[in-house]
Amino acid sequence: MDDRMFRTAMGKFATGVTVIASEANGDVHGMTANAFMSVSLDPKLILISVGKNAKMNQTIQEARKFTVNILSDAQQEMSMIFAGQLKDRDVAFDTFEGMPVIENSLVSLACNVYDSHEAGDHMLYIGEVVNLSVQDGEPLTFFEGKYNNQVTS
């Protein structure tokens, strides 16, 4: 198998879409991610995967905390901004538990870094959820390289 085949196979798994956000030295940074999962109820732990070379990796290492914002189906543009697909757009972050969050997300999780593990070309961050906010709505999902609201021909 080559890298393209592996990416195609992984794209067959439908996921929700999140924006990970953190702040270090007064600089807020966000990135779109679908590598997110719940890990434990006691303590309340989640896991995110961040590329080692991503600016977010350095930001989380410095801040030792981050938020996970589960996007609604009305927030595709927000996902595209933080994936670097839409340029020159300013995003105003709200704050929750003193951390940056995306306004109107279905869920915002405020997390402290509980543990981290190097895994290939990524870092796995286990976050201990210190608080959360939940809204009503439908999730933004991603499957085979497309958002749930994109029609395929």
PDB file of C-alpha atoms in Angstrom, residues 14-99:
ATOM      1  CA  ALA A  14     -17.025   9.265   8.550  1.00  0.00           C
ATOM      2  CA  THR A  15     -15.985  11.710  11.252  1.00  0.00           C
ATOM      3  CA  GLY A  16     -17.150  14.826  12.961  1.00  0.00           C
ATOM      4  CA  VAL A  17     -15.168  18.012  12.432  1.00  0.00           C
ATOM      5  CA  THR A  18     -13.483  19.949  15.224  1.00  0.00           C
ATOM      6  CA  VAL A  19     -11.355  23.032  15.596  1.00  0.00           C
ATOM      7  CA  ILE A  20      -8.595  22.696  18.172  1.00  0.00           C
ATOM      8  CA  ALA A  21      -7.616  26.042  19.710  1.00  0.00           C
ATOM      9  CA  SER A  22      -4.951  27.111  22.159  1.00  0.00           C
ATOM     10  CA  GLU A  23      -3.141  30.241  23.267  1.00  0.00           C
ATOM     11  CA  ALA A  24       0.521  30.664  24.142  1.00  0.00           C
ATOM     12  CA  ASN A  25       2.314  33.955  24.805  1.00  0.00           C
ATOM     13  CA  GLY A  26      -0.797  35.930  23.808  1.00  0.00           C
ATOM     14  CA  ASP A  27      -0.979  34.230  20.381  1.00  0.00           C
ATOM     15  CA  VAL A  28      -4.198  32.280  19.699  1.00  0.00           C
ATOM     16  CA  HIS A  29      -3.931  29.489  17.162  1.00  0.00           C
ATOM     17  CA  GLY A  30      -6.574  27.130  15.783  1.00  0.00           C
ATOM     18  CA  MET A  31      -6.570  24.143  13.457  1.00  0.00           C
ATOM     19  CA  THR A  32      -9.226  21.918  11.945  1.00  0.00           C
ATOM     20  CA  ALA A  33      -9.006  18.288  13.027  1.00  0.00           C
ATOM     21  CA  ASN A  34     -11.099  15.174  12.763  1.00  0.00           C
ATOM     22  CA  ALA A  35      -8.622  13.076  14.756  1.00  0.00           C
ATOM     23  CA  PHE A  36     -10.514  13.304  18.048  1.00  0.00           C
ATOM     24  CA  MET A  37     -12.016  10.737  20.396  1.00  0.00           C
ATOM     25  CA  SER A  38     -13.333  10.214  23.886  1.00  0.00           C
ATOM     26  CA  VAL A  39     -10.971   8.183  26.081  1.00  0.00           C
ATOM     27  CA  SER A  40     -12.275   7.927  29.665  1.00  0.00           C
ATOM     28  CA  LEU A  41     -15.150   8.941  31.925  1.00  0.00           C
ATOM     29  CA  ASP A  42     -13.151   8.795  35.164  1.00  0.00           C
ATOM     30  CA  PRO A  43     -11.210  10.962  34.798  1.00  0.00           C
ATOM     31  CA  LYS A  44     -12.885  12.689  31.852  1.00  0.00           C
ATOM     32  CA  LEU A  45     -10.283  12.368  29.077  1.00  0.00           C
ATOM     33  CA  ILE A  46     -10.255  12.972  25.327  1.00  0.00           C
ATOM     34  CA  LEU A  47      -7.548  12.510  22.694  1.00  0.00           C
ATOM     35  CA  ILE A  48      -6.452  14.646  19.740  1.00  0.00           C
ATOM     36  CA  SER A  49      -3.771  14.019  17.137  1.00  0.00           C
ATOM     37  CA  VAL A  50      -1.593  16.921  15.938  1.00  0.00           C
ATOM     38  CA  GLY A  51       1.189  16.809  13.349  1.00  0.00           C
ATOM     39  CA  LYS A  52       4.628  17.266  14.896  1.00  0.00           C
ATOM     40  CA  ASN A  53       5.431  20.059  12.448  1.00  0.00           C
ATOM     41  CA  ALA A  54       2.116  21.878  12.958  1.00  0.00           C
ATOM     42  CA  LYS A  55       2.199  25.251  14.705  1.00  0.00           C
ATOM     43  CA  MET A  56      -0.551  23.864  16.972  1.00  0.00           C
ATOM     44  CA  ASN A  57       1.869  21.261  18.325  1.00  0.00           C
ATOM     45  CA  GLN A  58       4.247  23.954  19.564  1.00  0.00           C
ATOM     46  CA  THR A  59       1.353  26.049  20.922  1.00  0.00           C
ATOM     47  CA  ILE A  60      -0.066  23.158  22.958  1.00  0.00           C
ATOM     48  CA  GLN A  61       3.391  22.223  24.261  1.00  0.00           C
ATOM     49  CA  GLU A  62       3.841  25.789  25.534  1.00  0.00           C
ATOM     50  CA  ALA A  63       0.297  26.375  26.836  1.00  0.00           C
ATOM     51  CA  ARG A  64      -0.300  22.883  28.301  1.00  0.00           C
ATOM     52  CA  LYS A  65      -4.018  23.418  27.609  1.00  0.00           C
ATOM     53  CA  PHE A  66      -6.356  23.547  24.608  1.00  0.00           C
ATOM     54  CA  THR A  67      -9.995  23.506  23.562  1.00  0.00           C
ATOM     55  CA  VAL A  68     -11.827  21.150  21.254  1.00  0.00           C
ATOM     56  CA  ASN A  69     -14.746  22.762  19.412  1.00  0.00           C
ATOM     57  CA  ILE A  70     -17.123  20.288  17.759  1.00  0.00           C
ATOM     58  CA  LEU A  71     -18.536  22.160  14.769  1.00  0.00           C
ATOM     59  CA  SER A  72     -22.191  22.342  13.729  1.00  0.00           C
ATOM     60  CA  ASP A  73     -23.359  21.722  10.172  1.00  0.00           C
ATOM     61  CA  ALA A  74     -23.586  25.523   9.773  1.00  0.00           C
ATOM     62  CA  GLN A  75     -19.836  25.960  10.443  1.00  0.00           C
ATOM     63  CA  GLN A  76     -18.223  24.509   7.314  1.00  0.00           C
ATOM     64  CA  GLU A  77     -16.599  27.877   6.563  1.00  0.00           C
ATOM     65  CA  MET A  78     -15.014  27.869  10.039  1.00  0.00           C
ATOM     66  CA  SER A  79     -13.564  24.421   9.335  1.00  0.00           C
ATOM     67  CA  MET A  80     -12.176  25.611   6.008  1.00  0.00           C
ATOM     68  CA  ILE A  81     -10.584  28.699   7.571  1.00  0.00           C
ATOM     69  CA  PHE A  82      -8.685  26.653  10.142  1.00  0.00           C
ATOM     70  CA  ALA A  83      -7.731  24.039   7.537  1.00  0.00           C
ATOM     71  CA  GLY A  84      -6.037  26.832   5.566  1.00  0.00           C
ATOM     72  CA  GLN A  85      -8.504  26.513   2.668  1.00  0.00           C
ATOM     73  CA  LEU A  86      -9.920  30.027   3.115  1.00  0.00           C
ATOM     74  CA  LYS A  87      -7.330  32.762   3.564  1.00  0.00           C
ATOM     75  CA  ASP A  88      -7.518  36.351   4.803  1.00  0.00           C
ATOM     76  CA  ARG A  89     -10.450  35.761   7.130  1.00  0.00           C
ATOM     77  CA  ASP A  90     -10.372  36.961  10.702  1.00  0.00           C
ATOM     78  CA  VAL A  91     -12.016  34.874  13.378  1.00  0.00           C
ATOM     79  CA  ALA A  92     -13.017  36.343  16.707  1.00  0.00           C
ATOM     80  CA  PHE A  93     -12.609  33.767  19.437  1.00  0.00           C
ATOM     81  CA  ASP A  94     -14.843  33.667  22.489  1.00  0.00           C
ATOM     82  CA  THR A  95     -13.308  32.535  25.769  1.00  0.00           C
ATOM     83  CA  PHE A  96     -14.373  29.704  28.012  1.00  0.00           C
ATOM     84  CA  GLU A  97     -12.470  28.810  31.169  1.00  0.00           C
ATOM     85  CA  GLY A  98      -9.888  31.373  30.031  1.00  0.00           C
ATOM     86  CA  MET A  99      -9.266  29.506  26.779  1.00  0.00           C
TER      87      MET A  99
END
